[in-house]
mmCIF file with all atom_site columns, C-alpha atoms in Angstrom:
data_model
loop_
_atom_site.group_PDB
_atom_site.id
_atom_site.type_symbol
_atom_site.label_atom_id
_atom_site.label_alt_id
_atom_site.label_comp_id
_atom_site.label_asym_id
_atom_site.label_entity_id
_atom_site.label_seq_id
_atom_site.pdbx_PDB_ins_code
_atom_site.Cartn_x
_atom_site.Cartn_y
_atom_site.Cartn_z
_atom_site.occupancy
_atom_site.B_iso_or_equiv
_atom_site.pdbx_formal_charge
_atom_site.auth_seq_id
_atom_site.auth_comp_id
_atom_site.auth_asym_id
_atom_site.auth_atom_id
_atom_site.pdbx_PDB_model_num
ATOM 1   C CA . ALA A 1 1   ? 84.963  106.482 88.702  1.00 0.00 ? 1   ALA A CA 1
ATOM 2   C CA . GLN A 1 2   ? 85.175  103.503 91.070  1.00 0.00 ? 2   GLN A CA 1
ATOM 3   C CA . LYS A 1 3   ? 82.384  101.870 92.991  1.00 0.00 ? 3   LYS A CA 1
ATOM 4   C CA . VAL A 1 4   ? 81.070  99.011  95.368  1.00 0.00 ? 4   VAL A CA 1
ATOM 5   C CA . THR A 1 5   ? 78.193  97.620  95.341  1.00 0.00 ? 5   THR A CA 1
ATOM 6   C CA . GLN A 1 6   ? 76.319  95.856  98.330  1.00 0.00 ? 6   GLN A CA 1
ATOM 7   C CA . ALA A 1 7   ? 73.134  94.839  96.989  1.00 0.00 ? 7   ALA A CA 1
ATOM 8   C CA . GLN A 1 8   ? 71.789  92.860  99.639  1.00 0.00 ? 8   GLN A CA 1
ATOM 9   C CA . THR A 1 9   ? 71.420  95.690  103.393 1.00 0.00 ? 9   THR A CA 1
ATOM 10  C CA . GLU A 1 10  ? 69.908  92.973  105.468 1.00 0.00 ? 10  GLU A CA 1
ATOM 11  C CA . ILE A 1 11  ? 70.506  89.349  105.422 1.00 0.00 ? 11  ILE A CA 1
ATOM 12  C CA . SER A 1 12  ? 68.614  86.738  108.297 1.00 0.00 ? 12  SER A CA 1
ATOM 13  C CA . VAL A 1 13  ? 70.290  83.072  108.534 1.00 0.00 ? 13  VAL A CA 1
ATOM 14  C CA . VAL A 1 14  ? 69.105  80.915  111.211 1.00 0.00 ? 14  VAL A CA 1
ATOM 15  C CA . GLU A 1 15  ? 72.829  79.030  112.884 1.00 0.00 ? 15  GLU A CA 1
ATOM 16  C CA . LYS A 1 16  ? 74.694  77.132  110.980 1.00 0.00 ? 16  LYS A CA 1
ATOM 17  C CA . GLU A 1 17  ? 73.406  77.702  107.948 1.00 0.00 ? 17  GLU A CA 1
ATOM 18  C CA . ASP A 1 18  ? 75.832  78.825  105.338 1.00 0.00 ? 18  ASP A CA 1
ATOM 19  C CA . VAL A 1 19  ? 75.737  82.348  104.255 1.00 0.00 ? 19  VAL A CA 1
ATOM 20  C CA . THR A 1 20  ? 77.042  84.303  100.929 1.00 0.00 ? 20  THR A CA 1
ATOM 21  C CA . LEU A 1 21  ? 77.618  88.513  101.248 1.00 0.00 ? 21  LEU A CA 1
ATOM 22  C CA . ASP A 1 22  ? 77.510  89.721  97.189  1.00 0.00 ? 22  ASP A CA 1
ATOM 23  C CA . CYS A 1 23  ? 80.298  92.403  96.461  1.00 0.00 ? 23  CYS A CA 1
ATOM 24  C CA . VAL A 1 24  ? 80.359  93.971  92.970  1.00 0.00 ? 24  VAL A CA 1
ATOM 25  C CA . TYR A 1 25  ? 83.074  96.713  92.333  1.00 0.00 ? 25  TYR A CA 1
ATOM 26  C CA . GLU A 1 26  ? 83.510  98.742  89.078  1.00 0.00 ? 26  GLU A CA 1
ATOM 27  C CA . THR A 1 27  ? 87.042  100.252 88.133  1.00 0.00 ? 27  THR A CA 1
ATOM 28  C CA . ARG A 1 28  ? 88.987  101.439 84.912  1.00 0.00 ? 28  ARG A CA 1
ATOM 29  C CA . ASP A 1 29  ? 92.070  100.781 87.004  1.00 0.00 ? 29  ASP A CA 1
ATOM 30  C CA . THR A 1 30  ? 94.167  96.944  86.258  1.00 0.00 ? 30  THR A CA 1
ATOM 31  C CA . THR A 1 31  ? 95.713  97.191  89.781  1.00 0.00 ? 31  THR A CA 1
ATOM 32  C CA . TYR A 1 32  ? 93.243  97.521  93.093  1.00 0.00 ? 32  TYR A CA 1
ATOM 33  C CA . TYR A 1 33  ? 93.125  95.861  96.099  1.00 0.00 ? 33  TYR A CA 1
ATOM 34  C CA . LEU A 1 34  ? 89.915  94.511  97.474  1.00 0.00 ? 34  LEU A CA 1
ATOM 35  C CA . PHE A 1 35  ? 88.782  94.527  101.015 1.00 0.00 ? 35  PHE A CA 1
ATOM 36  C CA . TRP A 1 36  ? 86.224  92.934  103.187 1.00 0.00 ? 36  TRP A CA 1
ATOM 37  C CA . TYR A 1 37  ? 85.795  94.519  107.078 1.00 0.00 ? 37  TYR A CA 1
ATOM 38  C CA . LYS A 1 38  ? 83.171  93.634  109.823 1.00 0.00 ? 38  LYS A CA 1
ATOM 39  C CA . GLN A 1 39  ? 81.346  95.786  112.354 1.00 0.00 ? 39  GLN A CA 1
ATOM 40  C CA . PRO A 1 40  ? 79.551  93.729  114.852 1.00 0.00 ? 40  PRO A CA 1
ATOM 41  C CA . PRO A 1 41  ? 76.833  95.159  117.380 1.00 0.00 ? 41  PRO A CA 1
ATOM 42  C CA . SER A 1 42  ? 79.761  96.782  119.687 1.00 0.00 ? 42  SER A CA 1
ATOM 43  C CA . GLY A 1 43  ? 80.694  99.177  116.565 1.00 0.00 ? 43  GLY A CA 1
ATOM 44  C CA . GLU A 1 44  ? 84.435  98.558  116.362 1.00 0.00 ? 44  GLU A CA 1
ATOM 45  C CA . LEU A 1 45  ? 85.679  97.485  112.290 1.00 0.00 ? 45  LEU A CA 1
ATOM 46  C CA . VAL A 1 46  ? 87.767  94.890  112.104 1.00 0.00 ? 46  VAL A CA 1
ATOM 47  C CA . PHE A 1 47  ? 89.717  94.493  108.848 1.00 0.00 ? 47  PHE A CA 1
ATOM 48  C CA . LEU A 1 48  ? 89.253  90.645  107.320 1.00 0.00 ? 48  LEU A CA 1
ATOM 49  C CA . ILE A 1 49  ? 90.967  90.326  104.368 1.00 0.00 ? 49  ILE A CA 1
ATOM 50  C CA . ARG A 1 50  ? 92.477  92.149  101.406 1.00 0.00 ? 50  ARG A CA 1
ATOM 51  C CA . ARG A 1 51  ? 93.057  90.756  97.936  1.00 0.00 ? 51  ARG A CA 1
ATOM 52  C CA . ASN A 1 52  ? 94.826  92.425  94.963  1.00 0.00 ? 52  ASN A CA 1
ATOM 53  C CA . SER A 1 53  ? 93.288  92.567  91.180  1.00 0.00 ? 53  SER A CA 1
ATOM 54  C CA . PHE A 1 54  ? 96.209  89.609  90.044  1.00 0.00 ? 54  PHE A CA 1
ATOM 55  C CA . ASP A 1 55  ? 95.368  87.102  93.002  1.00 0.00 ? 55  ASP A CA 1
ATOM 56  C CA . GLU A 1 56  ? 92.176  85.528  91.885  1.00 0.00 ? 56  GLU A CA 1
ATOM 57  C CA . GLN A 1 57  ? 92.907  82.625  93.954  1.00 0.00 ? 57  GLN A CA 1
ATOM 58  C CA . ASN A 1 58  ? 90.003  81.922  96.585  1.00 0.00 ? 58  ASN A CA 1
ATOM 59  C CA . GLU A 1 59  ? 90.637  83.005  100.327 1.00 0.00 ? 59  GLU A CA 1
ATOM 60  C CA . ILE A 1 60  ? 90.126  79.824  103.499 1.00 0.00 ? 60  ILE A CA 1
ATOM 61  C CA . SER A 1 61  ? 89.805  81.139  106.652 1.00 0.00 ? 61  SER A CA 1
ATOM 62  C CA . GLY A 1 62  ? 89.198  78.790  109.351 1.00 0.00 ? 62  GLY A CA 1
ATOM 63  C CA . ARG A 1 63  ? 84.736  79.315  108.378 1.00 0.00 ? 63  ARG A CA 1
ATOM 64  C CA . TYR A 1 64  ? 85.188  82.252  106.262 1.00 0.00 ? 64  TYR A CA 1
ATOM 65  C CA . SER A 1 65  ? 86.291  82.050  102.210 1.00 0.00 ? 65  SER A CA 1
ATOM 66  C CA . TRP A 1 66  ? 86.417  84.674  99.789  1.00 0.00 ? 66  TRP A CA 1
ATOM 67  C CA . ASN A 1 67  ? 85.786  84.272  96.025  1.00 0.00 ? 67  ASN A CA 1
ATOM 68  C CA . PHE A 1 68  ? 87.078  87.010  93.804  1.00 0.00 ? 68  PHE A CA 1
ATOM 69  C CA . GLN A 1 69  ? 86.247  86.334  90.091  1.00 0.00 ? 69  GLN A CA 1
ATOM 70  C CA . LYS A 1 70  ? 87.107  89.205  87.856  1.00 0.00 ? 70  LYS A CA 1
ATOM 71  C CA . SER A 1 71  ? 85.204  88.670  84.474  1.00 0.00 ? 71  SER A CA 1
ATOM 72  C CA . THR A 1 72  ? 82.385  89.183  86.580  1.00 0.00 ? 72  THR A CA 1
ATOM 73  C CA . SER A 1 73  ? 83.829  92.165  88.818  1.00 0.00 ? 73  SER A CA 1
ATOM 74  C CA . SER A 1 74  ? 83.140  90.499  91.733  1.00 0.00 ? 74  SER A CA 1
ATOM 75  C CA . PHE A 1 75  ? 84.270  89.211  95.512  1.00 0.00 ? 75  PHE A CA 1
ATOM 76  C CA . ASN A 1 76  ? 82.009  87.519  97.204  1.00 0.00 ? 76  ASN A CA 1
ATOM 77  C CA . PHE A 1 77  ? 82.369  86.219  100.962 1.00 0.00 ? 77  PHE A CA 1
ATOM 78  C CA . THR A 1 78  ? 80.746  82.940  102.344 1.00 0.00 ? 78  THR A CA 1
ATOM 79  C CA . ILE A 1 79  ? 80.651  82.477  105.726 1.00 0.00 ? 79  ILE A CA 1
ATOM 80  C CA . THR A 1 80  ? 79.662  78.482  106.077 1.00 0.00 ? 80  THR A CA 1
ATOM 81  C CA . ALA A 1 81  ? 78.804  76.753  109.393 1.00 0.00 ? 81  ALA A CA 1
ATOM 82  C CA . SER A 1 82  ? 77.489  80.724  110.748 1.00 0.00 ? 82  SER A CA 1
ATOM 83  C CA . GLN A 1 83  ? 77.122  81.008  114.245 1.00 0.00 ? 83  GLN A CA 1
ATOM 84  C CA . VAL A 1 84  ? 75.152  84.075  116.524 1.00 0.00 ? 84  VAL A CA 1
ATOM 85  C CA . VAL A 1 85  ? 78.472  85.785  116.915 1.00 0.00 ? 85  VAL A CA 1
ATOM 86  C CA . ASP A 1 86  ? 78.738  86.278  112.878 1.00 0.00 ? 86  ASP A CA 1
ATOM 87  C CA . SER A 1 87  ? 75.972  88.340  113.540 1.00 0.00 ? 87  SER A CA 1
ATOM 88  C CA . ALA A 1 88  ? 77.650  91.795  112.172 1.00 0.00 ? 88  ALA A CA 1
ATOM 89  C CA . VAL A 1 89  ? 77.981  94.418  109.351 1.00 0.00 ? 89  VAL A CA 1
ATOM 90  C CA . TYR A 1 90  ? 79.895  93.713  106.766 1.00 0.00 ? 90  TYR A CA 1
ATOM 91  C CA . PHE A 1 91  ? 81.908  96.248  104.480 1.00 0.00 ? 91  PHE A CA 1
ATOM 92  C CA . CYS A 1 92  ? 83.501  95.385  100.873 1.00 0.00 ? 92  CYS A CA 1
ATOM 93  C CA . ALA A 1 93  ? 85.893  98.166  99.878  1.00 0.00 ? 93  ALA A CA 1
ATOM 94  C CA . LEU A 1 94  ? 87.675  98.750  96.984  1.00 0.00 ? 94  LEU A CA 1
ATOM 95  C CA . SER A 1 95  ? 90.978  101.153 96.293  1.00 0.00 ? 95  SER A CA 1
ATOM 96  C CA . GLU A 1 96  ? 92.553  101.234 93.065  1.00 0.00 ? 96  GLU A CA 1
ATOM 97  C CA . ALA A 1 97  ? 96.642  101.101 93.520  1.00 0.00 ? 97  ALA A CA 1
ATOM 98  C CA . TRP A 1 98  ? 97.329  104.557 91.591  1.00 0.00 ? 98  TRP A CA 1
ATOM 99  C CA . ASP A 1 99  ? 95.667  106.270 94.074  1.00 0.00 ? 99  ASP A CA 1
ATOM 100 C CA . ASP A 1 100 ? 95.705  106.252 98.295  1.00 0.00 ? 100 ASP A CA 1
ATOM 101 C CA . LYS A 1 101 ? 91.586  106.891 98.297  1.00 0.00 ? 101 LYS A CA 1
ATOM 102 C CA . ILE A 1 102 ? 89.181  103.739 99.481  1.00 0.00 ? 102 ILE A CA 1
ATOM 103 C CA . ILE A 1 103 ? 86.111  103.583 98.477  1.00 0.00 ? 103 ILE A CA 1
ATOM 104 C CA . PHE A 1 104 ? 83.211  101.457 100.234 1.00 0.00 ? 104 PHE A CA 1
ATOM 105 C CA . GLY A 1 105 ? 79.883  99.659  99.890  1.00 0.00 ? 105 GLY A CA 1
ATOM 106 C CA . LYS A 1 106 ? 76.930  100.882 101.838 1.00 0.00 ? 106 LYS A CA 1
ATOM 107 C CA . GLY A 1 107 ? 77.617  97.397  103.809 1.00 0.00 ? 107 GLY A CA 1
ATOM 108 C CA . THR A 1 108 ? 75.285  94.298  104.238 1.00 0.00 ? 108 THR A CA 1
ATOM 109 C CA . ARG A 1 109 ? 73.825  94.027  108.016 1.00 0.00 ? 109 ARG A CA 1
ATOM 110 C CA . LEU A 1 110 ? 73.607  89.706  108.794 1.00 0.00 ? 110 LEU A CA 1
ATOM 111 C CA . HIS A 1 111 ? 71.804  88.230  111.614 1.00 0.00 ? 111 HIS A CA 1
ATOM 112 C CA . ILE A 1 112 ? 72.493  84.804  112.230 1.00 0.00 ? 112 ILE A CA 1
ATOM 113 C CA . LEU A 1 113 ? 69.198  83.632  114.832 1.00 0.00 ? 113 LEU A CA 1
ATOM 114 C CA . PRO A 1 114 ? 69.677  80.874  117.021 1.00 0.00 ? 114 PRO A CA 1
ATOM 115 C CA . GLU B 2 1   ? 99.307  96.406  122.215 1.00 0.00 ? 1   GLU B CA 1
ATOM 116 C CA . ALA B 2 2   ? 98.795  97.731  119.077 1.00 0.00 ? 2   ALA B CA 1
ATOM 117 C CA . GLN B 2 3   ? 96.140  100.745 119.027 1.00 0.00 ? 3   GLN B CA 1
ATOM 118 C CA . VAL B 2 4   ? 94.728  103.467 117.556 1.00 0.00 ? 4   VAL B CA 1
ATOM 119 C CA . THR B 2 5   ? 93.622  105.629 120.247 1.00 0.00 ? 5   THR B CA 1
ATOM 120 C CA . GLN B 2 6   ? 90.657  108.115 119.294 1.00 0.00 ? 6   GLN B CA 1
ATOM 121 C CA . ASN B 2 7   ? 89.035  111.442 121.388 1.00 0.00 ? 7   ASN B CA 1
ATOM 122 C CA . PRO B 2 8   ? 86.620  112.144 122.683 1.00 0.00 ? 8   PRO B CA 1
ATOM 123 C CA . ARG B 2 9   ? 84.632  109.100 121.887 1.00 0.00 ? 9   ARG B CA 1
ATOM 124 C CA . TYR B 2 10  ? 81.776  111.277 122.589 1.00 0.00 ? 10  TYR B CA 1
ATOM 125 C CA . LEU B 2 11  ? 81.225  114.999 122.233 1.00 0.00 ? 11  LEU B CA 1
ATOM 126 C CA . ILE B 2 12  ? 78.487  117.457 121.813 1.00 0.00 ? 12  ILE B CA 1
ATOM 127 C CA . THR B 2 13  ? 78.753  120.585 120.526 1.00 0.00 ? 13  THR B CA 1
ATOM 128 C CA . VAL B 2 14  ? 76.534  123.337 118.738 1.00 0.00 ? 14  VAL B CA 1
ATOM 129 C CA . THR B 2 15  ? 76.954  124.914 115.493 1.00 0.00 ? 15  THR B CA 1
ATOM 130 C CA . GLY B 2 16  ? 79.630  126.943 114.709 1.00 0.00 ? 16  GLY B CA 1
ATOM 131 C CA . LYS B 2 17  ? 82.459  126.205 117.838 1.00 0.00 ? 17  LYS B CA 1
ATOM 132 C CA . LYS B 2 18  ? 85.509  124.539 116.393 1.00 0.00 ? 18  LYS B CA 1
ATOM 133 C CA . LEU B 2 19  ? 86.486  120.987 117.850 1.00 0.00 ? 19  LEU B CA 1
ATOM 134 C CA . THR B 2 20  ? 89.134  118.436 117.167 1.00 0.00 ? 20  THR B CA 1
ATOM 135 C CA . VAL B 2 21  ? 89.012  114.961 117.597 1.00 0.00 ? 21  VAL B CA 1
ATOM 136 C CA . THR B 2 22  ? 92.336  113.591 118.210 1.00 0.00 ? 22  THR B CA 1
ATOM 137 C CA . CYS B 2 23  ? 94.014  110.037 116.192 1.00 0.00 ? 23  CYS B CA 1
ATOM 138 C CA . SER B 2 24  ? 97.328  108.835 117.386 1.00 0.00 ? 24  SER B CA 1
ATOM 139 C CA . GLN B 2 25  ? 98.252  104.812 117.023 1.00 0.00 ? 25  GLN B CA 1
ATOM 140 C CA . ASN B 2 26  ? 101.528 103.149 118.183 1.00 0.00 ? 26  ASN B CA 1
ATOM 141 C CA . MET B 2 27  ? 102.420 101.381 116.103 1.00 0.00 ? 27  MET B CA 1
ATOM 142 C CA . ASN B 2 28  ? 104.327 103.464 113.717 1.00 0.00 ? 28  ASN B CA 1
ATOM 143 C CA . HIS B 2 29  ? 102.520 103.312 110.827 1.00 0.00 ? 29  HIS B CA 1
ATOM 144 C CA . GLU B 2 30  ? 103.035 105.392 107.754 1.00 0.00 ? 30  GLU B CA 1
ATOM 145 C CA . TYR B 2 31  ? 99.443  105.832 106.712 1.00 0.00 ? 31  TYR B CA 1
ATOM 146 C CA . MET B 2 32  ? 96.636  106.970 108.593 1.00 0.00 ? 32  MET B CA 1
ATOM 147 C CA . SER B 2 33  ? 93.058  107.895 107.999 1.00 0.00 ? 33  SER B CA 1
ATOM 148 C CA . TRP B 2 34  ? 89.582  109.248 108.095 1.00 0.00 ? 34  TRP B CA 1
ATOM 149 C CA . TYR B 2 35  ? 86.108  108.238 107.585 1.00 0.00 ? 35  TYR B CA 1
ATOM 150 C CA . ARG B 2 36  ? 82.327  109.459 108.509 1.00 0.00 ? 36  ARG B CA 1
ATOM 151 C CA . GLN B 2 37  ? 79.674  106.724 109.141 1.00 0.00 ? 37  GLN B CA 1
ATOM 152 C CA . ASP B 2 38  ? 76.361  107.348 108.264 1.00 0.00 ? 38  ASP B CA 1
ATOM 153 C CA . PRO B 2 39  ? 72.989  105.345 107.909 1.00 0.00 ? 39  PRO B CA 1
ATOM 154 C CA . GLY B 2 40  ? 72.341  103.966 104.951 1.00 0.00 ? 40  GLY B CA 1
ATOM 155 C CA . LEU B 2 41  ? 75.857  105.159 103.580 1.00 0.00 ? 41  LEU B CA 1
ATOM 156 C CA . GLY B 2 42  ? 78.453  103.172 104.924 1.00 0.00 ? 42  GLY B CA 1
ATOM 157 C CA . LEU B 2 43  ? 81.417  104.456 105.688 1.00 0.00 ? 43  LEU B CA 1
ATOM 158 C CA . ARG B 2 44  ? 83.311  107.494 103.666 1.00 0.00 ? 44  ARG B CA 1
ATOM 159 C CA . GLN B 2 45  ? 86.959  108.173 103.721 1.00 0.00 ? 45  GLN B CA 1
ATOM 160 C CA . ILE B 2 46  ? 86.923  111.985 104.454 1.00 0.00 ? 46  ILE B CA 1
ATOM 161 C CA . TYR B 2 47  ? 91.159  112.666 104.472 1.00 0.00 ? 47  TYR B CA 1
ATOM 162 C CA . TYR B 2 48  ? 94.154  110.376 104.421 1.00 0.00 ? 48  TYR B CA 1
ATOM 163 C CA . SER B 2 49  ? 97.943  111.048 104.987 1.00 0.00 ? 49  SER B CA 1
ATOM 164 C CA . MET B 2 50  ? 100.861 108.807 102.902 1.00 0.00 ? 50  MET B CA 1
ATOM 165 C CA . ASN B 2 51  ? 103.814 110.133 105.680 1.00 0.00 ? 51  ASN B CA 1
ATOM 166 C CA . VAL B 2 52  ? 103.976 113.037 107.759 1.00 0.00 ? 52  VAL B CA 1
ATOM 167 C CA . GLU B 2 53  ? 103.219 117.084 106.044 1.00 0.00 ? 53  GLU B CA 1
ATOM 168 C CA . VAL B 2 54  ? 101.782 114.473 103.382 1.00 0.00 ? 54  VAL B CA 1
ATOM 169 C CA . THR B 2 55  ? 97.926  114.464 103.089 1.00 0.00 ? 55  THR B CA 1
ATOM 170 C CA . ASP B 2 56  ? 95.017  114.534 100.372 1.00 0.00 ? 56  ASP B CA 1
ATOM 171 C CA . LYS B 2 57  ? 91.179  114.864 100.141 1.00 0.00 ? 57  LYS B CA 1
ATOM 172 C CA . GLY B 2 58  ? 89.117  111.178 100.648 1.00 0.00 ? 58  GLY B CA 1
ATOM 173 C CA . ASP B 2 59  ? 85.591  111.728 99.137  1.00 0.00 ? 59  ASP B CA 1
ATOM 174 C CA . VAL B 2 60  ? 84.228  114.185 101.814 1.00 0.00 ? 60  VAL B CA 1
ATOM 175 C CA . PRO B 2 61  ? 86.675  116.632 102.973 1.00 0.00 ? 61  PRO B CA 1
ATOM 176 C CA . GLU B 2 62  ? 84.140  119.692 102.516 1.00 0.00 ? 62  GLU B CA 1
ATOM 177 C CA . GLY B 2 63  ? 84.373  121.042 106.428 1.00 0.00 ? 63  GLY B CA 1
ATOM 178 C CA . TYR B 2 64  ? 87.074  119.223 107.576 1.00 0.00 ? 64  TYR B CA 1
ATOM 179 C CA . LYS B 2 65  ? 90.538  119.761 108.158 1.00 0.00 ? 65  LYS B CA 1
ATOM 180 C CA . VAL B 2 66  ? 93.854  117.460 109.591 1.00 0.00 ? 66  VAL B CA 1
ATOM 181 C CA . SER B 2 67  ? 97.714  118.074 110.103 1.00 0.00 ? 67  SER B CA 1
ATOM 182 C CA . ARG B 2 68  ? 100.127 115.307 110.304 1.00 0.00 ? 68  ARG B CA 1
ATOM 183 C CA . LYS B 2 69  ? 102.954 116.896 112.047 1.00 0.00 ? 69  LYS B CA 1
ATOM 184 C CA . GLU B 2 70  ? 104.220 113.706 113.666 1.00 0.00 ? 70  GLU B CA 1
ATOM 185 C CA . LYS B 2 71  ? 103.750 110.627 112.435 1.00 0.00 ? 71  LYS B CA 1
ATOM 186 C CA . ARG B 2 72  ? 102.133 109.191 114.987 1.00 0.00 ? 72  ARG B CA 1
ATOM 187 C CA . ASN B 2 73  ? 99.369  111.471 114.994 1.00 0.00 ? 73  ASN B CA 1
ATOM 188 C CA . PHE B 2 74  ? 96.233  112.603 112.578 1.00 0.00 ? 74  PHE B CA 1
ATOM 189 C CA . PRO B 2 75  ? 93.460  114.789 114.351 1.00 0.00 ? 75  PRO B CA 1
ATOM 190 C CA . LEU B 2 76  ? 90.488  116.041 112.216 1.00 0.00 ? 76  LEU B CA 1
ATOM 191 C CA . ILE B 2 77  ? 89.206  119.117 113.243 1.00 0.00 ? 77  ILE B CA 1
ATOM 192 C CA . LEU B 2 78  ? 86.086  120.881 112.087 1.00 0.00 ? 78  LEU B CA 1
ATOM 193 C CA . GLU B 2 79  ? 86.783  124.920 112.393 1.00 0.00 ? 79  GLU B CA 1
ATOM 194 C CA . SER B 2 80  ? 83.049  125.578 111.954 1.00 0.00 ? 80  SER B CA 1
ATOM 195 C CA . PRO B 2 81  ? 80.768  122.429 112.306 1.00 0.00 ? 81  PRO B CA 1
ATOM 196 C CA . SER B 2 82  ? 77.420  122.506 111.355 1.00 0.00 ? 82  SER B CA 1
ATOM 197 C CA . PRO B 2 83  ? 74.812  119.536 111.913 1.00 0.00 ? 83  PRO B CA 1
ATOM 198 C CA . ASN B 2 84  ? 75.328  117.776 108.607 1.00 0.00 ? 84  ASN B CA 1
ATOM 199 C CA . GLN B 2 85  ? 79.038  116.547 110.145 1.00 0.00 ? 85  GLN B CA 1
ATOM 200 C CA . THR B 2 86  ? 76.629  115.034 113.364 1.00 0.00 ? 86  THR B CA 1
ATOM 201 C CA . SER B 2 87  ? 78.244  111.406 112.498 1.00 0.00 ? 87  SER B CA 1
ATOM 202 C CA . LEU B 2 88  ? 80.263  108.968 113.907 1.00 0.00 ? 88  LEU B CA 1
ATOM 203 C CA . TYR B 2 89  ? 84.181  108.857 112.785 1.00 0.00 ? 89  TYR B CA 1
ATOM 204 C CA . PHE B 2 90  ? 86.475  106.679 112.410 1.00 0.00 ? 90  PHE B CA 1
ATOM 205 C CA . CYS B 2 91  ? 90.457  106.861 112.582 1.00 0.00 ? 91  CYS B CA 1
ATOM 206 C CA . ALA B 2 92  ? 92.569  103.728 110.558 1.00 0.00 ? 92  ALA B CA 1
ATOM 207 C CA . SER B 2 93  ? 96.303  103.578 110.626 1.00 0.00 ? 93  SER B CA 1
ATOM 208 C CA . SER B 2 94  ? 98.127  101.458 108.543 1.00 0.00 ? 94  SER B CA 1
ATOM 209 C CA . SER B 2 95  ? 101.140 99.411  107.737 1.00 0.00 ? 95  SER B CA 1
ATOM 210 C CA . ASP B 2 96  ? 101.445 100.758 103.816 1.00 0.00 ? 96  ASP B CA 1
ATOM 211 C CA . ARG B 2 97  ? 99.708  102.160 101.353 1.00 0.00 ? 97  ARG B CA 1
ATOM 212 C CA . ASN B 2 98  ? 97.875  99.800  99.572  1.00 0.00 ? 98  ASN B CA 1
ATOM 213 C CA . ASN B 2 99  ? 96.419  98.225  103.140 1.00 0.00 ? 99  ASN B CA 1
ATOM 214 C CA . GLN B 2 100 ? 94.751  100.847 104.581 1.00 0.00 ? 100 GLN B CA 1
ATOM 215 C CA . PRO B 2 101 ? 92.749  101.283 106.400 1.00 0.00 ? 101 PRO B CA 1
ATOM 216 C CA . GLN B 2 102 ? 93.640  97.836  108.168 1.00 0.00 ? 102 GLN B CA 1
ATOM 217 C CA . HIS B 2 103 ? 93.868  99.489  112.507 1.00 0.00 ? 103 HIS B CA 1
ATOM 218 C CA . PHE B 2 104 ? 90.405  101.304 113.037 1.00 0.00 ? 104 PHE B CA 1
ATOM 219 C CA . GLY B 2 105 ? 89.886  103.328 116.343 1.00 0.00 ? 105 GLY B CA 1
ATOM 220 C CA . ASP B 2 106 ? 87.209  102.776 118.803 1.00 0.00 ? 106 ASP B CA 1
ATOM 221 C CA . GLY B 2 107 ? 85.200  106.102 116.251 1.00 0.00 ? 107 GLY B CA 1
ATOM 222 C CA . THR B 2 108 ? 83.872  109.364 118.041 1.00 0.00 ? 108 THR B CA 1
ATOM 223 C CA . ARG B 2 109 ? 80.431  110.191 117.581 1.00 0.00 ? 109 ARG B CA 1
ATOM 224 C CA . LEU B 2 110 ? 79.736  113.495 117.393 1.00 0.00 ? 110 LEU B CA 1
ATOM 225 C CA . SER B 2 111 ? 76.700  115.180 117.285 1.00 0.00 ? 111 SER B CA 1
ATOM 226 C CA . ILE B 2 112 ? 76.178  119.129 116.244 1.00 0.00 ? 112 ILE B CA 1
ATOM 227 C CA . LEU B 2 113 ? 73.530  121.008 117.392 1.00 0.00 ? 113 LEU B CA 1
#
């Protein structure tokens, strides 16, 4: 069965610090998809990235980067030079290719302190 | 503008009174899905739909029904709501099955008394 663990329930960092949000997943499928979503204090959900299991290249988008490592079943998310606007709950999720279901982690609440 | 629209945004109702939360998307997406968000539990998928007349259960389908008669609409039906269905609900759509969910509605906060 698929499972997503975000062990960090809540993190606080001072603005401009780098911060990494951890995501560990479990799946028996060889083809799967991993996702990150952001939920700012206003409550909407924002899709950030999708990564498929055959693509282990790290992804960078501005101050955001994602490190996918199949060997450790992890898909970690790093924010460089954090800003107050990065304060949000971040969810990691997993979907197996044979199944249209998606499983979310419980989320990590990130506080960026000015 | 690409949108997923949910209605109502807020609803307080009583146990057993049937209710429907509507969801509509204007992107011609095939895939639509419903989620509930509860403190400490994160997001859980209720139902999803791959296309018109094709729906399937997610992780927590008990007590819910859905229908997909048109591509753009995917209503969530609570035939006999109970207090444990008090939650924040999100509808979402996406262009393909392995990229879902991609676009979310603004959420519907349901309180069942």
